[in-house]
Amino acid sequence: MPDHLLQNYAQKPERATHRRRWLVVGGKLVVTLLTLGLLWHSVFQDADTAAAWRELLARTLSGEGRGPVLLALALVPVNWGVEAWKWWRLARHLEPVSFARSFRAVLVGLTLGFVTPNRVGDYAGRIIELKSRRLDALGAVFLGRYCQLVVTVLAGTIGLLYFLLRFYLRGYPATALGLVVATLLIHAGVLLPLYRSRILVAAVTAVRPLRRFRRFLTIMPTYPARALHAVLLLSGLRYAVFCTQFGLLLWAYGSRASVGPGAAAIASTFLLKSLVPSLNALADVGVRELSATHLFGLLGEPVLPVLSASLSLWVLNIALPSATGLAFVLRLRVFRKRTKRLAS
């Protein structure tokens, strides 16, 4: 090849890389501005959220409810640490990965998911942190989220069943029995695709509009049962941390529901929130608050403590970690350097 053609060939990839680098920087800035804007709007512009936030700080500084609030705050890194542990167990099936990198991927995914519909940015944040097999990583992220959904459904349906049997179906034993059977069938229905993921892949293949997702799910059957047990156990542990935080915040704000009914209300709230698609993390706030205030209202609890605890839970577990994740978003390396060089 002539020298001048080889020189032009070498310069074009360099120019493309330069433009691509600027696009990445621009994308990072957009994500940063959107995240900060949503954080500002959610914490300071909305009157209810701002009041709950001021109340949280006031109670902490004055000493009233300080212990439960500080303990809930201390559980935030535990919560996302367990999620990072879960992602580490999933990601190491694809490539060697450290726990530190897994934790960073979780925070990046949380920040990107904050500003994307139904938190799809969570997929991108975790995939970007991997060096290879990024398409397979889509299936791994889906598997982790599905395990979390399984735990939410198992606990949430039991919680909803408690409310239905206690408040709505007294005197209807046949209907109550039917609901118990339906709950057991739902449990089996959500567990079956987890341990028989080939059935899920086959079902996706059978539906034409979903066939394009098949290539991303084929990684799921390669996970051994032992790994699935571990991921499901970690999902349950993270769910328990969430519930404990919610209970601590309820206690700090003055709610005194009994442990059993209160746990049922918390589990039902998380289930209803997870079943409603959201435009972004900010939209989750309204769904959770509406569910929580209604369910705890059935238990005779006033609205304000429940609303304040639910909003504070969102601030602690979503808003603050999302802001922390911005530091990692700005340092992302979206495009890896190629190791292959042009032949002379």
C-alpha positions as a Markdown table, in Angstrom:
| # | Residue | x | y | z |
|---|---|---|---|---|
| 1 | Met | 0.0 | 0.0 | 0.0 |
| 2 | Pro | 1.4 | 3.5 | -0.9 |
| 3 | Asp | 2.7 | 5.6 | 2.0 |
| 4 | His | 0.2 | 8.4 | 1.5 |
| 5 | Leu | -2.8 | 6.0 | 1.5 |
| 6 | Leu | -1.5 | 4.2 | 4.6 |
| 7 | Gln | -1.1 | 7.6 | 6.3 |
| 8 | Asn | -4.7 | 8.6 | 5.5 |
| 9 | Tyr | -5.9 | 5.2 | 6.7 |
| 10 | Ala | -4.1 | 5.7 | 10.0 |
| 11 | Gln | -5.4 | 9.3 | 10.5 |
| 12 | Lys | -9.1 | 8.4 | 9.9 |
| 13 | Pro | -9.4 | 6.0 | 12.9 |
| 14 | Glu | -7.6 | 8.6 | 15.0 |
| 15 | Arg | -10.1 | 11.3 | 14.0 |
| 16 | Ala | -13.0 | 8.9 | 14.6 |
| 17 | Thr | -11.6 | 8.0 | 18.1 |
| 18 | His | -11.3 | 11.7 | 18.9 |
| 19 | Arg | -14.9 | 12.4 | 17.9 |
| 20 | Arg | -16.0 | 9.4 | 19.8 |
| 21 | Arg | -14.2 | 10.6 | 22.9 |
| 22 | Trp | -16.0 | 13.9 | 22.8 |
| 23 | Leu | -19.3 | 12.1 | 22.4 |
| 24 | Val | -18.6 | 10.1 | 25.5 |
| 25 | Val | -17.6 | 13.2 | 27.4 |
| 26 | Gly | -20.8 | 14.9 | 26.3 |
| 27 | Gly | -22.8 | 11.9 | 27.3 |
| 28 | Lys | -21.3 | 11.8 | 30.7 |
| 29 | Leu | -22.1 | 15.5 | 31.2 |
| 30 | Val | -25.7 | 14.9 | 30.1 |
| 31 | Val | -26.1 | 12.1 | 32.6 |
| 32 | Thr | -24.5 | 14.3 | 35.3 |
| 33 | Leu | -26.8 | 17.2 | 34.7 |
| 34 | Leu | -29.9 | 15.0 | 34.5 |
| 35 | Thr | -29.0 | 13.2 | 37.7 |
| 36 | Leu | -28.3 | 16.4 | 39.6 |
| 37 | Gly | -31.5 | 18.0 | 38.2 |
| 38 | Leu | -33.6 | 15.1 | 39.3 |
| 39 | Leu | -32.0 | 15.0 | 42.7 |
| 40 | Trp | -32.6 | 18.7 | 43.2 |
| 41 | His | -36.2 | 18.4 | 42.0 |
| 42 | Ser | -36.9 | 15.3 | 44.1 |
| 43 | Val | -35.4 | 16.6 | 47.4 |
| 44 | Phe | -35.9 | 20.3 | 47.3 |
| 45 | Gln | -38.6 | 21.2 | 44.8 |
| 46 | Asp | -41.3 | 18.8 | 45.9 |
| 47 | Ala | -42.9 | 20.1 | 49.1 |
| 48 | Asp | -43.7 | 16.7 | 50.7 |
| 49 | Thr | -40.2 | 15.3 | 50.0 |
| 50 | Ala | -38.5 | 18.5 | 51.2 |
| 51 | Ala | -40.6 | 18.4 | 54.4 |
| 52 | Ala | -39.7 | 14.8 | 55.0 |
| 53 | Trp | -36.0 | 15.5 | 54.4 |
| 54 | Arg | -36.0 | 18.4 | 56.8 |
| 55 | Glu | -37.8 | 16.3 | 59.3 |
| 56 | Leu | -35.3 | 13.5 | 59.0 |
| 57 | Leu | -32.4 | 16.0 | 59.6 |
| 58 | Ala | -34.2 | 17.7 | 62.5 |
| 59 | Arg | -35.0 | 14.4 | 64.2 |
| 60 | Thr | -31.4 | 13.2 | 63.7 |
| 61 | Leu | -29.8 | 16.5 | 65.0 |
| 62 | Ser | -32.2 | 16.9 | 67.9 |
| 63 | Gly | -31.8 | 13.3 | 69.1 |
| 64 | Glu | -35.3 | 12.1 | 68.6 |
| 65 | Gly | -35.2 | 9.0 | 66.5 |
| 66 | Arg | -31.4 | 9.4 | 66.0 |
| 67 | Gly | -30.5 | 5.8 | 66.7 |
| 68 | Pro | -32.9 | 4.2 | 64.2 |
| 69 | Val | -32.1 | 6.8 | 61.5 |
| 70 | Leu | -28.4 | 6.4 | 61.9 |
| 71 | Leu | -28.7 | 2.6 | 61.8 |
| 72 | Ala | -30.8 | 2.8 | 58.6 |
| 73 | Leu | -28.1 | 5.1 | 57.1 |
| 74 | Ala | -25.4 | 2.7 | 58.2 |
| 75 | Leu | -27.2 | -0.1 | 56.3 |
| 76 | Val | -27.0 | 1.8 | 53.0 |
| 77 | Pro | -23.4 | 0.6 | 52.1 |
| 78 | Val | -24.5 | -2.9 | 53.4 |
| 79 | Asn | -27.4 | -2.8 | 51.0 |
| 80 | Trp | -25.4 | -1.9 | 47.9 |
| 81 | Gly | -22.5 | -4.0 | 49.1 |
| 82 | Val | -24.7 | -7.1 | 49.0 |
| 83 | Glu | -25.9 | -6.1 | 45.5 |
| 84 | Ala | -22.2 | -5.7 | 44.5 |
| 85 | Trp | -21.5 | -9.2 | 45.9 |
| 86 | Lys | -24.4 | -10.6 | 43.9 |
| 87 | Trp | -23.2 | -8.9 | 40.7 |
| 88 | Trp | -19.6 | -10.2 | 41.4 |
| 89 | Arg | -21.0 | -13.8 | 41.7 |
| 90 | Leu | -22.7 | -13.3 | 38.3 |
| 91 | Ala | -20.0 | -11.4 | 36.5 |
| 92 | Arg | -17.1 | -13.8 | 37.4 |
| 93 | His | -18.9 | -16.5 | 35.4 |
| 94 | Leu | -18.1 | -14.3 | 32.4 |
| 95 | Glu | -14.6 | -13.0 | 33.2 |
| 96 | Pro | -12.3 | -12.5 | 36.1 |
| 97 | Val | -13.5 | -9.5 | 38.0 |
| 98 | Ser | -12.7 | -8.0 | 41.4 |
| 99 | Phe | -15.3 | -7.1 | 44.1 |
| 100 | Ala | -14.1 | -3.4 | 43.9 |
| 101 | Arg | -14.9 | -3.3 | 40.2 |
| 102 | Ser | -18.2 | -5.0 | 40.8 |
| 103 | Phe | -19.1 | -2.4 | 43.5 |
| 104 | Arg | -18.2 | 0.4 | 41.1 |
| 105 | Ala | -20.3 | -1.1 | 38.4 |
| 106 | Val | -23.3 | -1.2 | 40.7 |
| 107 | Leu | -23.0 | 2.4 | 41.6 |
| 108 | Val | -22.5 | 3.4 | 38.0 |
| 109 | Gly | -25.6 | 1.4 | 37.0 |
| 110 | Leu | -27.6 | 3.0 | 39.8 |
| 111 | Thr | -26.7 | 6.5 | 38.6 |
| 112 | Leu | -27.5 | 5.7 | 35.0 |
| 113 | Gly | -30.6 | 3.9 | 36.0 |
| 114 | Phe | -31.7 | 7.0 | 37.9 |
| 115 | Val | -32.3 | 8.9 | 34.6 |
| 116 | Thr | -33.5 | 6.2 | 32.3 |
| 117 | Pro | -36.9 | 4.6 | 31.8 |
| 118 | Asn | -37.5 | 1.5 | 34.1 |
| 119 | Arg | -33.8 | 1.9 | 35.1 |
| 120 | Val | -32.5 | 0.3 | 32.0 |
| 121 | Gly | -29.3 | 2.3 | 32.5 |
| 122 | Asp | -28.5 | -0.2 | 35.2 |
| 123 | Tyr | -27.7 | -2.7 | 32.4 |
| 124 | Ala | -25.4 | -0.2 | 30.7 |
| 125 | Gly | -23.6 | 0.7 | 33.8 |
| 126 | Arg | -22.6 | -2.8 | 34.7 |
| 127 | Ile | -21.8 | -3.9 | 31.1 |
| 128 | Ile | -19.5 | -0.9 | 30.5 |
| 129 | Glu | -17.4 | -2.0 | 33.5 |
| 130 | Leu | -16.7 | -5.4 | 31.8 |
| 131 | Lys | -13.8 | -5.9 | 29.4 |
| 132 | Ser | -15.4 | -8.7 | 27.3 |
| 133 | Arg | -18.5 | -10.7 | 26.7 |
| 134 | Arg | -20.7 | -7.6 | 27.1 |
| 135 | Leu | -23.6 | -9.1 | 25.2 |
| 136 | Asp | -23.6 | -12.1 | 27.5 |
| 137 | Ala | -23.5 | -9.6 | 30.4 |
| 138 | Leu | -27.0 | -8.5 | 29.5 |
| 139 | Gly | -28.3 | -11.9 | 30.4 |
| 140 | Ala | -26.3 | -11.9 | 33.6 |
| 141 | Val | -27.8 | -8.5 | 34.7 |
| 142 | Phe | -31.3 | -9.8 | 33.8 |
| 143 | Leu | -30.7 | -12.9 | 35.9 |
| 144 | Gly | -29.6 | -10.8 | 38.9 |
| 145 | Arg | -32.7 | -8.6 | 38.6 |
| 146 | Tyr | -34.9 | -11.6 | 38.1 |
| 147 | Cys | -33.6 | -13.2 | 41.3 |
| 148 | Gln | -34.4 | -10.0 | 43.2 |
| 149 | Leu | -37.9 | -10.0 | 41.7 |
| 150 | Val | -38.4 | -13.6 | 42.7 |
| 151 | Val | -37.7 | -12.8 | 46.4 |
| 152 | Thr | -40.0 | -9.7 | 46.1 |
| 153 | Val | -42.8 | -11.8 | 44.7 |
| 154 | Leu | -42.4 | -14.6 | 47.2 |
| 155 | Ala | -42.5 | -12.2 | 50.2 |
| 156 | Gly | -44.9 | -9.7 | 48.7 |
| 157 | Thr | -47.6 | -12.2 | 47.7 |
| 158 | Ile | -47.6 | -13.5 | 51.2 |
| 159 | Gly | -48.0 | -10.0 | 52.5 |
| 160 | Leu | -50.8 | -9.2 | 50.2 |
| 161 | Leu | -52.5 | -12.5 | 51.0 |
| 162 | Tyr | -52.5 | -11.4 | 54.7 |
| 163 | Phe | -54.3 | -8.2 | 53.9 |
| 164 | Leu | -56.8 | -9.8 | 51.6 |
| 165 | Leu | -57.6 | -12.5 | 54.1 |
| 166 | Arg | -57.8 | -10.1 | 57.1 |
| 167 | Phe | -59.6 | -7.1 | 55.6 |
| 168 | Tyr | -61.4 | -8.2 | 52.4 |
| 169 | Leu | -62.3 | -11.9 | 52.5 |
| 170 | Arg | -63.7 | -12.6 | 55.9 |
| 171 | Gly | -66.6 | -14.9 | 55.5 |
| 172 | Tyr | -65.5 | -16.1 | 52.1 |
| 173 | Pro | -63.6 | -19.3 | 52.9 |
| 174 | Ala | -63.8 | -20.7 | 49.4 |
| 175 | Thr | -62.3 | -17.6 | 47.8 |
| 176 | Ala | -59.7 | -17.4 | 50.5 |
| 177 | Leu | -58.7 | -21.0 | 49.8 |
| 178 | Gly | -58.5 | -20.2 | 46.1 |
| 179 | Leu | -56.2 | -17.3 | 46.8 |
| 180 | Val | -53.9 | -19.5 | 48.9 |
| 181 | Val | -53.6 | -22.0 | 46.0 |
| 182 | Ala | -53.1 | -19.1 | 43.5 |
| 183 | Thr | -50.3 | -17.8 | 45.7 |
| 184 | Leu | -48.5 | -21.2 | 45.7 |
| 185 | Leu | -48.9 | -21.4 | 41.9 |
| 186 | Ile | -47.4 | -17.9 | 41.5 |
| 187 | His | -44.4 | -19.0 | 43.7 |
| 188 | Ala | -43.9 | -22.0 | 41.5 |
| 189 | Gly | -44.3 | -19.9 | 38.4 |
| 190 | Val | -41.6 | -17.5 | 39.3 |
| 191 | Leu | -39.2 | -20.1 | 40.5 |
| 192 | Leu | -39.5 | -22.4 | 37.5 |
| 193 | Pro | -37.9 | -20.0 | 34.9 |
| 194 | Leu | -35.0 | -19.5 | 37.4 |
| 195 | Tyr | -34.0 | -23.1 | 37.7 |
| 196 | Arg | -35.3 | -24.2 | 34.3 |
| 197 | Ser | -34.1 | -21.2 | 32.3 |
| 198 | Arg | -34.1 | -23.2 | 29.0 |
| 199 | Ile | -37.9 | -23.1 | 29.2 |
| 200 | Leu | -37.7 | -19.3 | 29.4 |
| 201 | Val | -35.3 | -19.2 | 26.4 |
| 202 | Ala | -37.6 | -21.5 | 24.5 |
| 203 | Ala | -40.7 | -19.3 | 25.3 |
| 204 | Val | -38.9 | -16.2 | 24.2 |
| 205 | Thr | -37.9 | -17.9 | 20.9 |
| 206 | Ala | -41.5 | -18.9 | 20.3 |
| 207 | Val | -42.8 | -15.3 | 20.4 |
| 208 | Arg | -41.6 | -13.5 | 17.3 |
| 209 | Pro | -41.4 | -10.0 | 18.8 |
| 210 | Leu | -39.2 | -11.3 | 21.6 |
| 211 | Arg | -36.8 | -13.4 | 19.5 |
| 212 | Arg | -34.3 | -10.6 | 19.3 |
| 213 | Phe | -33.7 | -11.0 | 23.1 |
| 214 | Arg | -32.9 | -14.7 | 22.8 |
| 215 | Arg | -29.2 | -14.1 | 22.2 |
| 216 | Phe | -29.0 | -12.2 | 25.5 |
| 217 | Leu | -30.7 | -14.9 | 27.5 |
| 218 | Thr | -28.7 | -17.9 | 26.3 |
| 219 | Ile | -26.1 | -17.3 | 29.0 |
| 220 | Met | -28.6 | -18.1 | 31.8 |
| 221 | Pro | -28.7 | -21.9 | 31.4 |
| 222 | Thr | -24.9 | -22.0 | 31.7 |
| 223 | Tyr | -25.1 | -20.9 | 35.4 |
| 224 | Pro | -25.0 | -24.0 | 37.7 |
| 225 | Ala | -27.6 | -24.5 | 40.4 |
| 226 | Arg | -25.1 | -23.7 | 43.1 |
| 227 | Ala | -24.5 | -20.2 | 41.7 |
| 228 | Leu | -28.3 | -19.7 | 41.4 |
| 229 | His | -28.7 | -20.7 | 45.0 |
| 230 | Ala | -26.0 | -18.2 | 46.1 |
| 231 | Val | -27.5 | -15.3 | 44.0 |
| 232 | Leu | -31.0 | -16.0 | 45.3 |
| 233 | Leu | -29.7 | -16.1 | 48.9 |
| 234 | Leu | -28.0 | -12.8 | 48.4 |
| 235 | Ser | -31.2 | -11.3 | 46.9 |
| 236 | Gly | -33.0 | -12.4 | 50.0 |
| 237 | Leu | -30.3 | -10.9 | 52.2 |
| 238 | Arg | -30.6 | -7.6 | 50.3 |
| 239 | Tyr | -34.4 | -7.7 | 50.6 |
| 240 | Ala | -34.1 | -8.2 | 54.4 |
| 241 | Val | -31.8 | -5.1 | 54.6 |
| 242 | Phe | -34.4 | -3.1 | 52.7 |
| 243 | Cys | -37.2 | -4.2 | 55.0 |
| 244 | Thr | -35.0 | -3.5 | 58.1 |
| 245 | Gln | -34.3 | 0.0 | 56.9 |
| 246 | Phe | -37.9 | 0.7 | 56.2 |
| 247 | Gly | -38.9 | -0.7 | 59.7 |
| 248 | Leu | -36.2 | 1.5 | 61.4 |
| 249 | Leu | -37.4 | 4.6 | 59.6 |
| 250 | Leu | -41.0 | 3.9 | 60.5 |
| 251 | Trp | -40.0 | 3.5 | 64.1 |
| 252 | Ala | -38.0 | 6.7 | 64.0 |
| 253 | Tyr | -41.0 | 8.7 | 62.7 |
| 254 | Gly | -43.3 | 7.3 | 65.3 |
| 255 | Ser | -45.1 | 4.4 | 63.6 |
| 256 | Arg | -45.9 | 1.6 | 66.0 |
| 257 | Ala | -47.4 | -1.1 | 63.9 |
| 258 | Ser | -47.0 | -4.7 | 65.1 |
| 259 | Val | -44.0 | -6.6 | 63.7 |
| 260 | Gly | -46.0 | -9.2 | 61.7 |
| 261 | Pro | -48.6 | -6.9 | 60.1 |
| 262 | Gly | -45.9 | -4.2 | 59.6 |
| 263 | Ala | -43.7 | -6.7 | 57.8 |
| 264 | Ala | -46.6 | -7.7 | 55.6 |
| 265 | Ala | -47.3 | -4.1 | 54.7 |
| 266 | Ile | -43.6 | -3.5 | 53.8 |
| 267 | Ala | -43.5 | -6.6 | 51.7 |
| 268 | Ser | -46.7 | -5.7 | 49.9 |
| 269 | Thr | -45.4 | -2.2 | 49.3 |
| 270 | Phe | -42.2 | -3.4 | 47.7 |
| 271 | Leu | -44.2 | -5.9 | 45.5 |
| 272 | Leu | -46.6 | -3.2 | 44.2 |
| 273 | Lys | -43.8 | -0.9 | 43.4 |
| 274 | Ser | -41.9 | -3.5 | 41.5 |
| 275 | Leu | -44.9 | -4.4 | 39.4 |
| 276 | Val | -45.5 | -0.9 | 38.1 |
| 277 | Pro | -43.1 | 0.2 | 35.4 |
| 278 | Ser | -41.6 | 3.6 | 36.0 |
| 279 | Leu | -40.2 | 6.4 | 33.8 |
| 280 | Asn | -37.2 | 6.8 | 36.1 |
| 281 | Ala | -36.2 | 6.4 | 39.8 |
| 282 | Leu | -38.1 | 9.6 | 40.7 |
| 283 | Ala | -41.4 | 8.0 | 39.5 |
| 284 | Asp | -41.0 | 5.2 | 42.0 |
| 285 | Val | -41.5 | 7.6 | 44.8 |
| 286 | Gly | -45.3 | 8.1 | 44.1 |
| 287 | Val | -46.0 | 4.4 | 43.6 |
| 288 | Arg | -44.3 | 3.4 | 46.9 |
| 289 | Glu | -45.8 | 6.2 | 48.9 |
| 290 | Leu | -49.3 | 5.5 | 47.7 |
| 291 | Ser | -49.0 | 1.7 | 48.4 |
| 292 | Ala | -47.4 | 2.2 | 51.8 |
| 293 | Thr | -49.9 | 4.8 | 53.1 |
| 294 | His | -52.9 | 2.7 | 52.0 |
| 295 | Leu | -51.6 | -0.6 | 53.6 |
| 296 | Phe | -50.4 | 1.0 | 56.8 |
| 297 | Gly | -53.7 | 2.9 | 56.9 |
| 298 | Leu | -55.5 | -0.4 | 57.1 |
| 299 | Leu | -53.4 | -1.1 | 60.2 |
| 300 | Gly | -54.5 | 2.2 | 61.8 |
| 301 | Glu | -51.2 | 4.0 | 61.2 |
| 302 | Pro | -51.3 | 7.8 | 60.4 |
| 303 | Val | -50.2 | 8.9 | 57.0 |
| 304 | Leu | -47.4 | 11.3 | 57.9 |
| 305 | Pro | -45.0 | 8.9 | 59.6 |
| 306 | Val | -45.4 | 6.3 | 56.9 |
| 307 | Leu | -45.0 | 8.9 | 54.1 |
| 308 | Ser | -41.9 | 10.4 | 55.8 |
| 309 | Ala | -40.3 | 7.0 | 56.3 |
| 310 | Ser | -41.0 | 5.9 | 52.7 |
| 311 | Leu | -39.6 | 9.1 | 51.3 |
| 312 | Ser | -36.5 | 8.9 | 53.6 |
| 313 | Leu | -35.9 | 5.3 | 52.5 |
| 314 | Trp | -35.8 | 6.5 | 48.8 |
| 315 | Val | -33.4 | 9.4 | 49.7 |
| 316 | Leu | -31.1 | 7.1 | 51.6 |
| 317 | Asn | -31.0 | 4.1 | 49.2 |
| 318 | Ile | -31.5 | 5.8 | 45.8 |
| 319 | Ala | -30.7 | 9.5 | 45.9 |
| 320 | Leu | -27.5 | 9.5 | 47.9 |
| 321 | Pro | -25.9 | 6.5 | 46.2 |
| 322 | Ser | -26.9 | 7.9 | 42.8 |
| 323 | Ala | -25.0 | 11.1 | 43.7 |
| 324 | Thr | -22.0 | 9.1 | 44.8 |
| 325 | Gly | -22.1 | 7.1 | 41.5 |
| 326 | Leu | -21.6 | 10.4 | 39.6 |
| 327 | Ala | -17.9 | 10.3 | 40.5 |
| 328 | Phe | -17.5 | 7.0 | 38.8 |
| 329 | Val | -19.7 | 7.9 | 35.8 |
| 330 | Leu | -17.3 | 10.8 | 35.0 |
| 331 | Arg | -14.3 | 8.5 | 35.0 |
| 332 | Leu | -15.9 | 5.8 | 32.8 |
| 333 | Arg | -14.0 | 4.3 | 29.9 |
| 334 | Val | -16.8 | 3.4 | 27.6 |
| 335 | Phe | -14.6 | 2.4 | 24.7 |
| 336 | Arg | -11.7 | 0.1 | 25.4 |
| 337 | Lys | -8.4 | 0.6 | 23.6 |
| 338 | Arg | -7.8 | -1.8 | 20.8 |
| 339 | Thr | -4.7 | -4.0 | 21.3 |
| 340 | Lys | -4.4 | -4.7 | 17.6 |
| 341 | Arg | -2.1 | -2.4 | 15.6 |
| 342 | Leu | -2.1 | -1.7 | 12.0 |
| 343 | Ala | 0.3 | -3.8 | 10.0 |
| 344 | Ser | 2.9 | -1.8 | 8.3 |
